[in-house]
Short mmCIF file of N, CA and C in Angstrom, two decimals:
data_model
loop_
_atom_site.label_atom_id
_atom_site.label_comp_id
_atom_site.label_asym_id
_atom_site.label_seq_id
_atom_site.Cartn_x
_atom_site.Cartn_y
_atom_site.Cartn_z
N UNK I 89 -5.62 152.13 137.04
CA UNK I 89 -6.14 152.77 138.22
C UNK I 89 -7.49 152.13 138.54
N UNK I 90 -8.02 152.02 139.43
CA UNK I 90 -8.99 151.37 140.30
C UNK I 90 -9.47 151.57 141.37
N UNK I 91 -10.81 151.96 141.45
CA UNK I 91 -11.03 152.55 143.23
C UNK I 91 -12.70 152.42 143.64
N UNK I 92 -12.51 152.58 144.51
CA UNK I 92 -14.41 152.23 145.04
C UNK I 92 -15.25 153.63 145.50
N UNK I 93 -16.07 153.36 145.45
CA UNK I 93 -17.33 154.41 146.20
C UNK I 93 -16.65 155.12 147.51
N UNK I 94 -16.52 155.94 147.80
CA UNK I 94 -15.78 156.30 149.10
C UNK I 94 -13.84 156.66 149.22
N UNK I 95 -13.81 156.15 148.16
CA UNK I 95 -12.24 156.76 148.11
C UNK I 95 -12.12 157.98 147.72
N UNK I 96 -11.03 158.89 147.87
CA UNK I 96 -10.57 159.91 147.53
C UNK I 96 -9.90 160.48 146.36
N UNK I 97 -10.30 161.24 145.16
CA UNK I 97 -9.23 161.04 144.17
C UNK I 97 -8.34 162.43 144.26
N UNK I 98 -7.01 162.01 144.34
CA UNK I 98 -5.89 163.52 144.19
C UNK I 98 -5.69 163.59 143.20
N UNK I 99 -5.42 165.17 142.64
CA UNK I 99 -5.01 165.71 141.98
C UNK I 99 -3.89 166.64 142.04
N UNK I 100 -2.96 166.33 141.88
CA UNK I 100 -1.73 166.85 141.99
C UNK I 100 -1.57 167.92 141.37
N UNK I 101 -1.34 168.77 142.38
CA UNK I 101 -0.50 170.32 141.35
C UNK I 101 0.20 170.44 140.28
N UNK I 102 0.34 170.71 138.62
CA UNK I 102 0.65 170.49 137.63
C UNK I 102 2.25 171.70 137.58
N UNK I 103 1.83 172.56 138.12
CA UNK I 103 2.90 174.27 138.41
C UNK I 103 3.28 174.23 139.54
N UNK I 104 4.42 175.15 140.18
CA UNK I 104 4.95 175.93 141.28
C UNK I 104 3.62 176.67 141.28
N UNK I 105 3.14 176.34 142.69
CA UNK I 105 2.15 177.40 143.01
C UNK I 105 0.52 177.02 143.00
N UNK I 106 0.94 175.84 142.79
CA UNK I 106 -0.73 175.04 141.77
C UNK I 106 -1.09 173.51 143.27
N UNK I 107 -2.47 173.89 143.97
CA UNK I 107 -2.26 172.94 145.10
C UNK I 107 -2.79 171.87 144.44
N UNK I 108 -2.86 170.94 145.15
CA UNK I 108 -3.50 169.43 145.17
C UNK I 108 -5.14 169.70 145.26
N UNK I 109 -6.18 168.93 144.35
CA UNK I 109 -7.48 169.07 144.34
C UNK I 109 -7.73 167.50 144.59
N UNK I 110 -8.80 167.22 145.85
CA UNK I 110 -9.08 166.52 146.48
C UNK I 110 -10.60 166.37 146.19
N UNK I 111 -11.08 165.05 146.20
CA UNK I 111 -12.62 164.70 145.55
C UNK I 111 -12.68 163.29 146.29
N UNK I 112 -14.15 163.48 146.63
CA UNK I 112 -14.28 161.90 146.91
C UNK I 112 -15.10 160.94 145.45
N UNK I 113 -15.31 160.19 145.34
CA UNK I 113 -15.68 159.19 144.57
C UNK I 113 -16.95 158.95 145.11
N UNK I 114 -17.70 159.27 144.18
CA UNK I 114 -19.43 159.40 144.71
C UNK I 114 -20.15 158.23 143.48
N UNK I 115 -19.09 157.78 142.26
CA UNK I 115 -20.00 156.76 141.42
C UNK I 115 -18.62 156.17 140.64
N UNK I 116 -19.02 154.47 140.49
CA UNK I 116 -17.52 154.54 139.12
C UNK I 116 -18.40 153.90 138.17
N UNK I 117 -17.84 154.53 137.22
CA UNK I 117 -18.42 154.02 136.03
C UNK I 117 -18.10 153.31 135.11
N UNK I 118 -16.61 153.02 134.80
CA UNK I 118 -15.74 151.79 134.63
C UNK I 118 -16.41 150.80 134.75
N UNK I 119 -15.46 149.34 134.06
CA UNK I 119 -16.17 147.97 134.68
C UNK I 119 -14.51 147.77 135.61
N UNK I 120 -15.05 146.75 136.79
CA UNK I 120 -14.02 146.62 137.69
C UNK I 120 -13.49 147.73 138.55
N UNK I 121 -13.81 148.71 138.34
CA UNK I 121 -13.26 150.04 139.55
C UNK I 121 -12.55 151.16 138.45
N UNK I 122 -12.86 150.66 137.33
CA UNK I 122 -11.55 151.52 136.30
C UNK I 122 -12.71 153.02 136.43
N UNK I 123 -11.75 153.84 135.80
CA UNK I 123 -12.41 155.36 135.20
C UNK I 123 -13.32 155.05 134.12
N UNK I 124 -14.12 156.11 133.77
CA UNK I 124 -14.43 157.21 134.54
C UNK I 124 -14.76 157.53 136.31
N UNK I 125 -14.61 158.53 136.35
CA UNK I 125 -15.48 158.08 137.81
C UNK I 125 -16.33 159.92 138.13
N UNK I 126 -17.16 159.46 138.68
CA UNK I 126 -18.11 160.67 139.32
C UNK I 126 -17.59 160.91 140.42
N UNK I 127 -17.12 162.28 140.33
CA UNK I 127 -16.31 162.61 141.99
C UNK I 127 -17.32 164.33 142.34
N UNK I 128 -17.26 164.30 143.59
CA UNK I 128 -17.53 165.33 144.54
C UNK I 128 -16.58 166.04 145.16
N UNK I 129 -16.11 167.76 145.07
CA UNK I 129 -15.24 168.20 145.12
C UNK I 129 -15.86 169.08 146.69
N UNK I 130 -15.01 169.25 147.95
CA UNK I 130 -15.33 169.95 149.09
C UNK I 130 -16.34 171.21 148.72
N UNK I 131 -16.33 171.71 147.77
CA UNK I 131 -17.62 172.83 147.94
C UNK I 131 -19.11 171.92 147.15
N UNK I 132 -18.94 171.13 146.90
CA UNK I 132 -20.31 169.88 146.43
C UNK I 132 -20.62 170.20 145.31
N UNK I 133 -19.72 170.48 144.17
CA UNK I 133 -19.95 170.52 142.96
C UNK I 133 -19.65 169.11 142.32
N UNK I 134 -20.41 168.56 141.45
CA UNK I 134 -19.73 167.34 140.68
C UNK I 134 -19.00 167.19 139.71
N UNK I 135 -18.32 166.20 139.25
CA UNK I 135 -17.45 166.35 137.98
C UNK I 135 -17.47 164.54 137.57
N UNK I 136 -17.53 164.35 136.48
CA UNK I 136 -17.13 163.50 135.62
C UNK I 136 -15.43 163.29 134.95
N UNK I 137 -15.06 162.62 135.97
CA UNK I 137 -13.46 162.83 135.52
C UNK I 137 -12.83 161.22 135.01
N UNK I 138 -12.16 161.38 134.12
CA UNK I 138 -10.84 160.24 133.86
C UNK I 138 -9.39 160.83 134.29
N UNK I 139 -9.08 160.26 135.40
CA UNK I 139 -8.06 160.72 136.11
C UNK I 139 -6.13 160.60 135.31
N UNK I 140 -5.69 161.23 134.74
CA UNK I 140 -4.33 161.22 134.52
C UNK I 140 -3.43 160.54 135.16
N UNK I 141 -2.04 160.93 134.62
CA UNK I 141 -1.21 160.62 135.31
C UNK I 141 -0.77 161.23 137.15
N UNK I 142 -1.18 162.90 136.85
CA UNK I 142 -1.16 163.36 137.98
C UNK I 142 -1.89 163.02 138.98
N UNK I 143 -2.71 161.80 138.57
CA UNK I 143 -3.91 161.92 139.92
C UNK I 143 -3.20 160.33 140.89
N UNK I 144 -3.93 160.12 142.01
CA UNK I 144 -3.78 159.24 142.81
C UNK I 144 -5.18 159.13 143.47
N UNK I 145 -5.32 157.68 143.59
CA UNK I 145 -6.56 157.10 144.79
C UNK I 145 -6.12 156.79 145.94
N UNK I 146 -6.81 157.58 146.61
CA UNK I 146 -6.52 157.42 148.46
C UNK I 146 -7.56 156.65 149.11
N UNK I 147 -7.25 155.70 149.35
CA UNK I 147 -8.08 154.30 149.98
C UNK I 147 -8.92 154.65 150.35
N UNK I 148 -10.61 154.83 150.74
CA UNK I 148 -11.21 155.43 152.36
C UNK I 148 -10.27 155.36 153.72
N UNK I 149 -9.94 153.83 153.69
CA UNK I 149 -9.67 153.74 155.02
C UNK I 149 -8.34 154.36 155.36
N UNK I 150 -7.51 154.56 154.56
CA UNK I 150 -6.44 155.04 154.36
C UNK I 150 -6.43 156.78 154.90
N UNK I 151 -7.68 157.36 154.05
CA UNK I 151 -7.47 158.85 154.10
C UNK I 151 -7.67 159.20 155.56
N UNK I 152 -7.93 160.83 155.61
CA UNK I 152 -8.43 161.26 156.56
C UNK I 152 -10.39 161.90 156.04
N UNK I 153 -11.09 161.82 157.42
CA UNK I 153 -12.32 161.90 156.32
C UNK I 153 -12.42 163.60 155.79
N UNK I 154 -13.33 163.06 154.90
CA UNK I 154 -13.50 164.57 153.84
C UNK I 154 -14.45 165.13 154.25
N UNK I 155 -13.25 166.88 154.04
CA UNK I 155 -14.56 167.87 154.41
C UNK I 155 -15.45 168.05 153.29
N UNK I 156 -16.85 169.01 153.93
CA UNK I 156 -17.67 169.32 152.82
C UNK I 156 -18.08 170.84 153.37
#
């Protein structure tokens, strides 16, 4: 996995009932784009995440832009 400053990271619902958690990418800390990465979640809390299997990177240009 690999992604830049400005992309989006998903998190996929794990349960029936369980939504998708959406973050933008505010730092990577990897070498080359890899994880960890510092993400910003819509209410502006931060997190230090290594993203799983459930997760996906949504391009910037790709997404739609993120609320806050």
């Amino acid at each position: 996995m690999r992604a830049t400053v400005g992309d989006h990271l998903v998190q996929h619902g794990r349960v029936v009932g369980q939504h998708d958690k959406e973050s933008e990418i505010v730092e990577v800390l990897g070498p080359e784009g890899t994880p960890p990465y510092r993400v910003r979640f819509g209410d502006g809390h931060e997190a230090l995440m290594s993203p799983g299997p459930d997760c996906q990177v949504r391009r910037k240009e790709m997404g739609e832009p993120f609320d806050r």
